mmCIF file of C-alpha atoms and ligand atoms in Angstrom:
data_model
loop_
_atom_site.group_PDB
_atom_site.id
_atom_site.type_symbol
_atom_site.label_atom_id
_atom_site.label_comp_id
_atom_site.label_asym_id
_atom_site.label_seq_id
_atom_site.Cartn_x
_atom_site.Cartn_y
_atom_site.Cartn_z
ATOM 1 C CA UNK A 1 41.558 8.099 14.595
ATOM 2 C CA UNK A 2 38.698 6.067 16.111
ATOM 3 C CA UNK A 3 37.459 3.087 14.101
ATOM 4 C CA UNK A 4 34.085 1.363 14.040
ATOM 5 C CA UNK A 5 34.731 -1.580 16.336
ATOM 6 C CA UNK A 6 32.363 -4.526 15.877
ATOM 7 C CA UNK A 7 33.981 -6.666 18.583
ATOM 8 C CA UNK A 8 31.700 -9.021 20.533
ATOM 9 C CA UNK A 9 33.504 -8.196 23.763
ATOM 10 C CA UNK A 10 35.339 -6.474 25.236
ATOM 11 C CA UNK A 11 33.456 -4.101 22.984
ATOM 12 C CA UNK A 12 33.282 -0.471 21.918
ATOM 13 C CA UNK A 13 32.340 2.111 24.551
ATOM 14 C CA UNK A 14 30.693 5.468 23.897
ATOM 15 C CA UNK A 15 33.380 7.931 22.896
ATOM 16 C CA UNK A 16 31.920 10.565 25.240
ATOM 17 C CA UNK A 17 32.417 8.181 28.165
ATOM 18 C CA UNK A 18 36.045 7.525 27.280
ATOM 19 C CA UNK A 19 36.630 11.255 26.878
ATOM 20 C CA UNK A 20 35.095 11.993 30.259
ATOM 21 C CA UNK A 21 37.188 9.269 31.902
ATOM 22 C CA UNK A 22 40.276 10.752 30.249
ATOM 23 C CA UNK A 23 39.397 14.231 31.517
ATOM 24 C CA UNK A 24 38.911 12.896 35.045
ATOM 25 C CA UNK A 25 41.850 10.501 35.008
ATOM 26 C CA UNK A 26 44.269 12.492 37.158
ATOM 27 C CA UNK A 27 41.829 14.407 39.309
ATOM 28 C CA UNK A 28 38.333 13.134 39.865
ATOM 29 C CA UNK A 29 36.118 16.189 40.439
ATOM 30 C CA UNK A 30 38.539 18.119 42.632
ATOM 31 C CA UNK A 31 39.508 15.167 44.807
ATOM 32 C CA UNK A 32 43.105 15.378 43.582
ATOM 33 C CA UNK A 33 43.041 11.633 42.918
ATOM 34 C CA UNK A 34 42.266 9.230 40.138
ATOM 35 C CA UNK A 35 39.295 6.956 40.855
ATOM 36 C CA UNK A 36 41.792 4.091 40.630
ATOM 37 C CA UNK A 37 43.665 5.466 43.631
ATOM 38 C CA UNK A 38 40.707 5.974 45.941
ATOM 39 C CA UNK A 39 39.890 3.940 49.011
ATOM 40 C CA UNK A 40 36.859 1.846 48.151
ATOM 41 C CA UNK A 41 35.349 2.774 51.510
ATOM 42 C CA UNK A 42 36.074 6.478 51.259
ATOM 43 C CA UNK A 43 33.312 9.030 50.693
ATOM 44 C CA UNK A 44 34.276 9.703 47.075
ATOM 45 C CA UNK A 45 34.112 6.113 45.901
ATOM 46 C CA UNK A 46 31.067 5.369 48.049
ATOM 47 C CA UNK A 47 29.263 8.158 46.226
ATOM 48 C CA UNK A 48 30.340 6.740 42.843
ATOM 49 C CA UNK A 49 29.116 3.253 43.743
ATOM 50 C CA UNK A 50 25.763 4.472 45.086
ATOM 51 C CA UNK A 51 25.141 6.643 42.024
ATOM 52 C CA UNK A 52 26.116 3.794 39.707
ATOM 53 C CA UNK A 53 23.683 1.416 41.390
ATOM 54 C CA UNK A 54 20.917 4.042 41.487
ATOM 55 C CA UNK A 55 21.306 4.767 37.765
ATOM 56 C CA UNK A 56 21.331 1.051 36.903
ATOM 57 C CA UNK A 57 18.121 0.685 38.914
ATOM 58 C CA UNK A 58 16.560 3.667 37.189
ATOM 59 C CA UNK A 59 17.462 2.473 33.692
ATOM 60 C CA UNK A 60 16.042 -1.020 34.207
ATOM 61 C CA UNK A 61 13.271 0.063 36.591
ATOM 62 C CA UNK A 62 14.489 -2.562 39.035
ATOM 63 C CA UNK A 63 11.841 -3.139 41.728
ATOM 64 C CA UNK A 64 12.782 -2.448 45.360
ATOM 65 C CA UNK A 65 12.651 -6.132 46.301
ATOM 66 C CA UNK A 66 15.665 -6.895 44.106
ATOM 67 C CA UNK A 67 19.281 -6.553 45.202
ATOM 68 C CA UNK A 68 21.861 -5.222 42.758
ATOM 69 C CA UNK A 69 25.241 -6.842 43.216
ATOM 70 C CA UNK A 70 28.520 -5.946 41.541
ATOM 71 C CA UNK A 71 31.195 -8.605 41.720
ATOM 72 C CA UNK A 72 34.149 -10.046 39.823
ATOM 73 C CA UNK A 73 34.803 -13.193 37.862
ATOM 74 C CA UNK A 74 32.737 -12.557 34.749
ATOM 75 C CA UNK A 75 29.629 -14.361 33.594
ATOM 76 C CA UNK A 76 31.550 -17.626 33.651
ATOM 77 C CA UNK A 77 32.090 -17.334 37.401
ATOM 78 C CA UNK A 78 28.330 -16.869 37.648
ATOM 79 C CA UNK A 79 27.927 -20.248 35.930
ATOM 80 C CA UNK A 80 29.209 -21.720 39.201
ATOM 81 C CA UNK A 81 27.724 -19.098 41.506
ATOM 82 C CA UNK A 82 24.160 -19.583 40.253
ATOM 83 C CA UNK A 83 23.973 -23.251 41.287
ATOM 84 C CA UNK A 84 26.026 -22.573 44.447
ATOM 85 C CA UNK A 85 23.634 -19.845 45.505
ATOM 86 C CA UNK A 86 20.408 -21.434 44.306
ATOM 87 C CA UNK A 87 20.552 -25.162 43.789
ATOM 88 C CA UNK A 88 20.614 -26.550 47.314
ATOM 89 C CA UNK A 89 22.499 -29.815 47.762
ATOM 90 C CA UNK A 90 19.878 -32.297 46.569
ATOM 91 C CA UNK A 91 17.905 -30.304 44.061
ATOM 92 C CA UNK A 92 18.095 -30.180 40.327
ATOM 93 C CA UNK A 93 17.897 -27.243 37.969
ATOM 94 C CA UNK A 94 16.455 -26.792 34.477
ATOM 95 C CA UNK A 95 18.507 -25.352 31.627
ATOM 96 C CA UNK A 96 17.607 -24.440 28.049
ATOM 97 C CA UNK A 97 20.478 -24.950 25.615
ATOM 98 C CA UNK A 98 20.500 -22.396 22.804
ATOM 99 C CA UNK A 99 24.221 -22.153 22.096
ATOM 100 C CA UNK A 100 27.766 -22.046 23.323
ATOM 101 C CA UNK A 101 27.111 -19.841 26.330
ATOM 102 C CA UNK A 102 24.209 -21.873 27.636
ATOM 103 C CA UNK A 103 26.230 -25.044 27.011
ATOM 104 C CA UNK A 104 29.016 -23.650 29.191
ATOM 105 C CA UNK A 105 26.500 -22.764 31.896
ATOM 106 C CA UNK A 106 25.167 -26.320 31.781
ATOM 107 C CA UNK A 107 28.600 -27.962 31.981
ATOM 108 C CA UNK A 108 29.601 -25.860 34.970
ATOM 109 C CA UNK A 109 26.323 -26.336 36.843
ATOM 110 C CA UNK A 110 26.715 -30.110 36.627
ATOM 111 C CA UNK A 111 29.538 -29.848 39.165
ATOM 112 C CA UNK A 112 27.061 -28.692 41.789
ATOM 113 C CA UNK A 113 23.944 -30.756 41.254
ATOM 114 C CA UNK A 114 21.611 -32.388 38.786
ATOM 115 C CA UNK A 115 21.061 -30.537 35.575
ATOM 116 C CA UNK A 116 18.061 -31.158 33.398
ATOM 117 C CA UNK A 117 18.420 -29.846 29.840
ATOM 118 C CA UNK A 118 14.772 -29.147 29.084
ATOM 119 C CA UNK A 119 15.214 -28.126 25.436
ATOM 120 C CA UNK A 120 18.041 -27.663 22.969
ATOM 121 C CA UNK A 121 18.505 -26.199 19.524
ATOM 122 C CA UNK A 122 21.747 -28.089 18.929
ATOM 123 C CA UNK A 123 19.997 -30.220 16.269
ATOM 124 C CA UNK A 124 20.076 -27.223 13.942
ATOM 125 C CA UNK A 125 23.404 -25.778 14.930
ATOM 126 C CA UNK A 126 21.942 -23.465 17.569
ATOM 127 C CA UNK A 127 20.149 -21.241 15.074
ATOM 128 C CA UNK A 128 16.817 -20.870 16.852
ATOM 129 C CA UNK A 129 15.104 -20.784 20.256
ATOM 130 C CA UNK A 130 13.008 -23.904 20.950
ATOM 131 C CA UNK A 131 9.330 -23.073 21.403
ATOM 132 C CA UNK A 132 8.361 -23.109 25.058
ATOM 133 C CA UNK A 133 5.579 -25.643 24.430
ATOM 134 C CA UNK A 134 8.365 -28.184 23.754
ATOM 135 C CA UNK A 135 10.308 -27.586 26.960
ATOM 136 C CA UNK A 136 10.186 -30.495 29.391
ATOM 137 C CA UNK A 137 10.447 -28.456 32.553
ATOM 138 C CA UNK A 138 10.346 -29.748 36.106
ATOM 139 C CA UNK A 139 7.939 -27.841 38.368
ATOM 140 C CA UNK A 140 10.178 -28.757 41.329
ATOM 141 C CA UNK A 141 13.365 -27.371 39.776
ATOM 142 C CA UNK A 142 15.509 -25.061 41.894
ATOM 143 C CA UNK A 143 15.455 -22.636 38.942
ATOM 144 C CA UNK A 144 15.124 -22.417 35.167
ATOM 145 C CA UNK A 145 18.159 -20.988 33.357
ATOM 146 C CA UNK A 146 18.206 -19.345 29.940
ATOM 147 C CA UNK A 147 20.724 -17.287 27.996
ATOM 148 C CA UNK A 148 18.675 -14.391 26.646
ATOM 149 C CA UNK A 149 21.174 -13.582 23.905
ATOM 150 C CA UNK A 150 23.711 -16.055 22.578
ATOM 151 C CA UNK A 151 26.576 -13.747 21.719
ATOM 152 C CA UNK A 152 28.344 -16.273 19.484
ATOM 153 C CA UNK A 153 25.394 -17.741 17.586
ATOM 154 C CA UNK A 154 23.467 -14.465 17.419
ATOM 155 C CA UNK A 155 20.280 -15.992 18.820
ATOM 156 C CA UNK A 156 18.062 -13.872 21.056
ATOM 157 C CA UNK A 157 14.818 -14.459 22.931
ATOM 158 C CA UNK A 158 12.265 -11.853 21.918
ATOM 159 C CA UNK A 159 9.883 -13.088 24.619
ATOM 160 C CA UNK A 160 10.149 -13.918 28.298
ATOM 161 C CA UNK A 161 9.776 -17.596 29.210
ATOM 162 C CA UNK A 162 7.054 -18.445 31.701
ATOM 163 C CA UNK A 163 8.397 -20.403 34.622
ATOM 164 C CA UNK A 164 5.485 -20.409 37.071
ATOM 165 C CA UNK A 165 6.819 -20.623 40.615
ATOM 166 C CA UNK A 166 10.252 -21.743 39.470
ATOM 167 C CA UNK A 167 12.738 -18.843 39.618
ATOM 168 C CA UNK A 168 13.730 -17.718 36.126
ATOM 169 C CA UNK A 169 17.466 -17.008 35.797
ATOM 170 C CA UNK A 170 18.835 -15.250 32.725
ATOM 171 C CA UNK A 171 22.345 -14.668 31.433
ATOM 172 C CA UNK A 172 21.937 -11.236 29.830
ATOM 173 C CA UNK A 173 25.634 -10.505 29.340
ATOM 174 C CA UNK A 174 25.209 -9.347 25.770
ATOM 175 C CA UNK A 175 21.753 -7.777 25.634
ATOM 176 C CA UNK A 176 21.374 -6.119 29.031
ATOM 177 C CA UNK A 177 20.384 -2.449 28.599
ATOM 178 C CA UNK A 178 19.715 -2.929 24.863
ATOM 179 C CA UNK A 179 15.942 -2.682 25.279
ATOM 180 C CA UNK A 180 13.293 -2.322 27.947
ATOM 181 C CA UNK A 181 12.630 -5.428 30.035
ATOM 182 C CA UNK A 182 10.287 -6.275 32.872
ATOM 183 C CA UNK A 183 12.716 -7.250 35.626
ATOM 184 C CA UNK A 184 9.873 -8.566 37.795
ATOM 185 C CA UNK A 185 9.419 -11.493 35.388
ATOM 186 C CA UNK A 186 12.881 -12.758 36.288
ATOM 187 C CA UNK A 187 14.293 -14.027 39.586
ATOM 188 C CA UNK A 188 17.932 -13.416 38.695
ATOM 189 C CA UNK A 189 19.509 -11.473 35.838
ATOM 190 C CA UNK A 190 23.277 -11.553 35.503
ATOM 191 C CA UNK A 191 26.136 -10.959 33.143
ATOM 192 C CA UNK A 192 29.610 -9.701 32.489
ATOM 193 C CA UNK A 193 30.039 -5.989 31.842
ATOM 194 C CA UNK A 194 32.322 -6.074 28.817
ATOM 195 C CA UNK A 195 29.635 -6.334 26.143
ATOM 196 C CA UNK A 196 27.185 -3.542 26.778
ATOM 197 C CA UNK A 197 28.208 -1.909 30.063
ATOM 198 C CA UNK A 198 31.915 -1.316 30.588
ATOM 199 C CA UNK A 199 35.302 -2.900 31.233
ATOM 200 C CA UNK A 200 35.847 -6.659 31.521
ATOM 201 C CA UNK A 201 36.043 -8.111 35.004
ATOM 202 C CA UNK A 202 33.018 -6.318 36.370
ATOM 203 C CA UNK A 203 30.040 -8.637 36.746
ATOM 204 C CA UNK A 204 26.489 -7.758 37.751
ATOM 205 C CA UNK A 205 23.670 -9.726 39.330
ATOM 206 C CA UNK A 206 20.128 -8.555 39.952
ATOM 207 C CA UNK A 207 18.665 -10.929 42.522
ATOM 208 C CA UNK A 208 15.179 -11.106 43.988
ATOM 209 C CA UNK A 209 15.363 -10.733 47.773
ATOM 210 C CA UNK A 210 13.869 -14.097 48.687
ATOM 211 C CA UNK A 211 16.698 -15.887 46.819
ATOM 212 C CA UNK A 212 19.626 -14.210 48.513
ATOM 213 C CA UNK A 213 20.059 -16.688 51.318
ATOM 214 C CA UNK A 214 19.893 -20.165 49.775
ATOM 215 C CA UNK A 215 23.594 -20.694 49.212
ATOM 216 C CA UNK A 216 25.438 -23.948 49.789
ATOM 217 C CA UNK A 217 27.672 -23.747 52.895
ATOM 218 C CA UNK A 218 30.790 -24.077 50.721
ATOM 219 C CA UNK A 219 29.991 -20.844 48.811
ATOM 220 C CA UNK A 220 32.938 -18.429 49.133
ATOM 221 C CA UNK A 221 31.997 -15.348 51.170
ATOM 222 C CA UNK A 222 32.995 -13.006 48.354
ATOM 223 C CA UNK A 223 30.478 -14.787 46.107
ATOM 224 C CA UNK A 224 27.665 -15.294 48.615
ATOM 225 C CA UNK A 225 24.790 -13.152 47.378
ATOM 226 C CA UNK A 226 23.428 -12.332 50.822
ATOM 227 C CA UNK A 227 26.798 -11.135 52.031
ATOM 228 C CA UNK A 228 27.349 -9.158 48.861
ATOM 229 C CA UNK A 229 23.914 -7.540 49.120
ATOM 230 C CA UNK A 230 24.329 -6.731 52.809
ATOM 231 C CA UNK A 231 27.740 -5.188 52.250
ATOM 232 C CA UNK A 232 26.735 -3.188 49.165
ATOM 233 C CA UNK A 233 29.020 -5.281 46.938
ATOM 234 C CA UNK A 234 31.959 -4.651 49.260
ATOM 235 C CA UNK A 235 32.716 -7.906 51.028
ATOM 236 C CA UNK A 236 36.177 -7.295 49.635
ATOM 237 C CA UNK A 237 37.588 -4.606 47.349
ATOM 238 C CA UNK A 238 35.253 -4.300 44.367
ATOM 239 C CA UNK A 239 36.549 -3.527 40.847
ATOM 240 C CA UNK A 240 36.396 0.187 41.585
ATOM 241 C CA UNK A 241 37.548 1.662 38.292
ATOM 242 C CA UNK A 242 35.303 -0.638 36.267
ATOM 243 C CA UNK A 243 32.339 0.354 38.428
ATOM 244 C CA UNK A 244 33.160 4.019 37.808
ATOM 245 C CA UNK A 245 33.236 3.486 34.013
ATOM 246 C CA UNK A 246 29.966 1.537 34.188
ATOM 247 C CA UNK A 247 28.522 4.524 36.056
ATOM 248 C CA UNK A 248 29.600 6.871 33.267
ATOM 249 C CA UNK A 249 27.962 4.560 30.716
ATOM 250 C CA UNK A 250 24.726 4.562 32.734
ATOM 251 C CA UNK A 251 24.771 8.384 32.853
ATOM 252 C CA UNK A 252 25.351 8.436 29.096
ATOM 253 C CA UNK A 253 22.368 6.103 28.577
ATOM 254 C CA UNK A 254 20.123 8.259 30.747
ATOM 255 C CA UNK A 255 21.209 11.409 28.877
ATOM 256 C CA UNK A 256 20.373 9.675 25.605
ATOM 257 C CA UNK A 257 16.812 8.797 26.554
ATOM 258 C CA UNK A 258 17.258 5.558 28.503
ATOM 259 C CA UNK A 259 16.290 2.109 27.335
ATOM 260 C CA UNK A 260 13.225 3.048 25.311
ATOM 261 C CA UNK A 261 15.458 5.208 23.134
ATOM 262 C CA UNK A 262 18.127 2.480 22.967
ATOM 263 C CA UNK A 263 15.522 -0.077 21.968
ATOM 264 C CA UNK A 264 14.382 2.084 19.047
ATOM 265 C CA UNK A 265 17.832 2.837 17.741
ATOM 266 C CA UNK A 266 18.998 -0.755 18.225
ATOM 267 C CA UNK A 267 15.992 -2.033 16.278
ATOM 268 C CA UNK A 268 16.824 0.387 13.473
ATOM 269 C CA UNK A 269 20.478 -0.601 13.406
ATOM 270 C CA UNK A 270 19.692 -4.331 13.331
ATOM 271 C CA UNK A 271 17.006 -3.915 10.656
ATOM 272 C CA UNK A 272 19.379 -1.958 8.451
ATOM 273 C CA UNK A 273 21.898 -4.778 8.530
ATOM 274 C CA UNK A 274 19.498 -7.741 8.307
ATOM 275 C CA UNK A 275 17.527 -6.104 5.493
ATOM 276 C CA UNK A 276 20.677 -5.784 3.473
ATOM 277 C CA UNK A 277 21.810 -9.351 4.218
ATOM 278 C CA UNK A 278 18.373 -10.628 3.185
ATOM 279 C CA UNK A 279 18.365 -8.625 -0.031
ATOM 280 C CA UNK A 280 21.233 -10.496 -1.647
ATOM 281 C CA UNK A 281 22.440 -14.068 -2.147
ATOM 282 C CA UNK A 282 26.027 -12.897 -1.701
ATOM 283 C CA UNK A 283 25.573 -12.866 2.094
ATOM 284 C CA UNK A 284 23.458 -15.109 4.284
ATOM 285 C CA UNK A 285 22.296 -14.903 7.887
ATOM 286 C CA UNK A 286 22.135 -18.370 9.487
ATOM 287 C CA UNK A 287 19.685 -17.538 12.286
ATOM 288 C CA UNK A 288 15.947 -18.188 12.187
ATOM 289 C CA UNK A 289 14.071 -14.905 11.552
ATOM 290 C CA UNK A 290 12.171 -14.819 14.848
ATOM 291 C CA UNK A 291 15.288 -15.373 16.977
ATOM 292 C CA UNK A 292 17.726 -13.004 15.332
ATOM 293 C CA UNK A 293 19.817 -11.059 17.789
ATOM 294 C CA UNK A 294 19.759 -7.275 17.633
ATOM 295 C CA UNK A 295 23.204 -7.170 19.216
ATOM 296 C CA UNK A 296 25.302 -9.857 17.526
ATOM 297 C CA UNK A 297 24.739 -10.514 13.855
ATOM 298 C CA UNK A 298 26.596 -13.444 12.324
ATOM 299 C CA UNK A 299 26.649 -13.717 8.539
ATOM 300 C CA UNK A 300 28.414 -15.707 5.851
ATOM 301 C CA UNK A 301 29.821 -14.751 2.493
ATOM 302 C CA UNK A 302 28.520 -17.017 -0.278
ATOM 303 C CA UNK A 303 32.115 -18.058 -0.889
ATOM 304 C CA UNK A 304 34.254 -18.669 2.210
ATOM 305 C CA UNK A 305 37.409 -18.206 0.170
ATOM 306 C CA UNK A 306 36.673 -14.476 0.167
ATOM 307 C CA UNK A 307 36.726 -14.243 3.982
ATOM 308 C CA UNK A 308 40.314 -13.084 4.397
ATOM 309 C CA UNK A 309 39.933 -10.573 1.608
ATOM 310 C CA UNK A 310 36.734 -9.291 3.200
ATOM 311 C CA UNK A 311 38.368 -8.771 6.584
ATOM 312 C CA UNK A 312 41.386 -7.056 5.041
ATOM 313 C CA UNK A 313 39.293 -4.624 3.027
ATOM 314 C CA UNK A 314 36.949 -3.997 5.957
ATOM 315 C CA UNK A 315 39.900 -3.112 8.146
ATOM 316 C CA UNK A 316 41.268 -0.816 5.481
ATOM 317 C CA UNK A 317 37.895 0.960 5.639
ATOM 318 C CA UNK A 318 38.044 1.364 9.424
ATOM 319 C CA UNK A 319 35.598 -1.488 10.159
ATOM 320 C CA UNK A 320 37.267 -3.765 12.698
ATOM 321 C CA UNK A 321 36.769 -7.090 14.476
ATOM 322 C CA UNK A 322 34.253 -8.556 12.058
ATOM 323 C CA UNK A 323 35.663 -12.080 12.072
ATOM 324 C CA UNK A 324 33.079 -14.613 13.225
ATOM 325 C CA UNK A 325 33.671 -16.908 16.175
ATOM 326 C CA UNK A 326 35.630 -20.006 15.110
ATOM 327 C CA UNK A 327 32.708 -22.273 16.006
ATOM 328 C CA UNK A 328 30.353 -20.494 13.594
ATOM 329 C CA UNK A 329 32.818 -19.226 10.975
ATOM 330 C CA UNK A 330 32.085 -16.391 8.598
ATOM 331 C CA UNK A 331 31.603 -12.932 10.025
ATOM 332 C CA UNK A 332 29.894 -11.396 13.027
ATOM 333 C CA UNK A 333 29.006 -7.771 13.597
ATOM 334 C CA UNK A 334 28.329 -6.871 17.213
ATOM 335 C CA UNK A 335 26.354 -3.658 17.380
ATOM 336 C CA UNK A 336 25.830 -2.849 21.031
ATOM 337 C CA UNK A 337 24.506 0.465 22.379
ATOM 338 C CA UNK A 338 27.823 2.222 21.773
ATOM 339 C CA UNK A 339 27.802 1.447 18.034
ATOM 340 C CA UNK A 340 26.288 4.479 16.331
ATOM 341 C CA UNK A 341 23.872 4.207 13.408
ATOM 342 C CA UNK A 342 26.586 5.642 11.139
ATOM 343 C CA UNK A 343 28.791 2.655 12.013
ATOM 344 C CA UNK A 344 26.114 0.260 10.769
ATOM 345 C CA UNK A 345 25.562 2.448 7.698
ATOM 346 C CA UNK A 346 29.286 2.330 6.980
ATOM 347 C CA UNK A 347 29.220 -1.455 7.322
ATOM 348 C CA UNK A 348 26.248 -1.832 4.956
ATOM 349 C CA UNK A 349 27.936 0.474 2.426
ATOM 350 C CA UNK A 350 31.030 -1.664 2.664
ATOM 351 C CA UNK A 351 29.038 -4.902 2.234
ATOM 352 C CA UNK A 352 27.502 -3.451 -0.927
ATOM 353 C CA UNK A 353 30.809 -2.275 -2.349
ATOM 354 C CA UNK A 354 32.527 -5.558 -1.582
ATOM 355 C CA UNK A 355 29.721 -7.482 -3.268
ATOM 356 C CA UNK A 356 29.963 -5.315 -6.392
ATOM 357 C CA UNK A 357 33.668 -5.956 -6.603
ATOM 358 C CA UNK A 358 33.605 -9.674 -5.912
ATOM 359 C CA UNK A 359 30.055 -10.806 -6.701
HETATM 360 C C1 PLP B 1 30.806 -13.074 27.101
HETATM 361 C C2 PLP B 1 29.724 -13.941 27.651
HETATM 362 C C3 PLP B 1 29.939 -14.796 28.737
HETATM 363 C C4 PLP B 1 31.292 -14.942 29.403
HETATM 364 O O1 PLP B 1 31.649 -13.788 30.060
HETATM 365 P P1 PLP B 1 33.011 -13.671 30.885
HETATM 366 O O2 PLP B 1 32.911 -12.334 31.482
HETATM 367 O O3 PLP B 1 34.131 -13.830 29.906
HETATM 368 O O4 PLP B 1 33.027 -14.767 31.890
HETATM 369 C C5 PLP B 1 28.880 -15.549 29.196
HETATM 370 N N1 PLP B 1 27.665 -15.455 28.635
HETATM 371 C C6 PLP B 1 27.420 -14.649 27.591
HETATM 372 C C7 PLP B 1 26.050 -14.580 27.012
HETATM 373 C C8 PLP B 1 28.448 -13.860 27.066
HETATM 374 O O5 PLP B 1 28.207 -13.034 26.040
#
């Protein structure tokens, strides 16, 4: 029996995608092979990769002057690869600190150059996004880095920062493909796949052409954006099976109306949950109203001593992985694209029942 899986990542995938992968496991479309067994340079896998990239481009309406790169190492590898590819040896870069993931990006970038933290919400436990009028940005910065959705704190930008001529770089690991975005407002968009795209290990980067060739000489070839772009993500063997699953997810998204449809359903799902949390003193949501994530929703029970009981009863009801990150405590429900509305309904029903029993 399938459960409702609220994991922050690796996270639930659409059941139809898993079923299709299962059907094609031993023999991919008459090839007599599993995708896992194919040569990455053969015609079958080449067609999978090209279709995957084309569908990703279609979903996000990625302009032609942007390269799409698939690589390995996760978003945390990108924390090093962003400065390596963009900083230049003497430059400095601007970072906004809105939570644990931007803090990790900042710490890693410091190994490669000067980092200027232009704003931080640490003063209030990372529960909001600092207003852009308060950012002390440097017009000469190599780039400005933000994390568009803090997966752990549940804090999301609902606006695009203005960076002038400074390239805007965004870690979108946990809200990519959750709503429509204007890619042309960003210079680089990157993330790991395991939240809203596919299996862990696969990493994506959408890079504006003029930024492909700024890398420090020490940048490993397999992580040099220009080489990756020129070789269609195949400087070495790419994570072939993960790319194939990502491709199935993209096809599933297109069949279900693309990102405008996802945006609507995701807004409905998030509203259902936040409205309930706001309607009672039994649960509280720690995040400032205007920065609440539609993907990751942390909440607290009014009495922490009920936490273990809550998780036990939730699990008994087929609602899994609701434990909050240790740094925030309480609970967290991650409701990415693959979480159906009925999953959120089941969670809200459970919240209500649990409150009646223990309130
Ligand atoms: C999960 C996550 C990461 C880390 O991803 P890895 O693939 O584990 O390196 C970085 N940033 C954000 C916003 C995340 O959600």
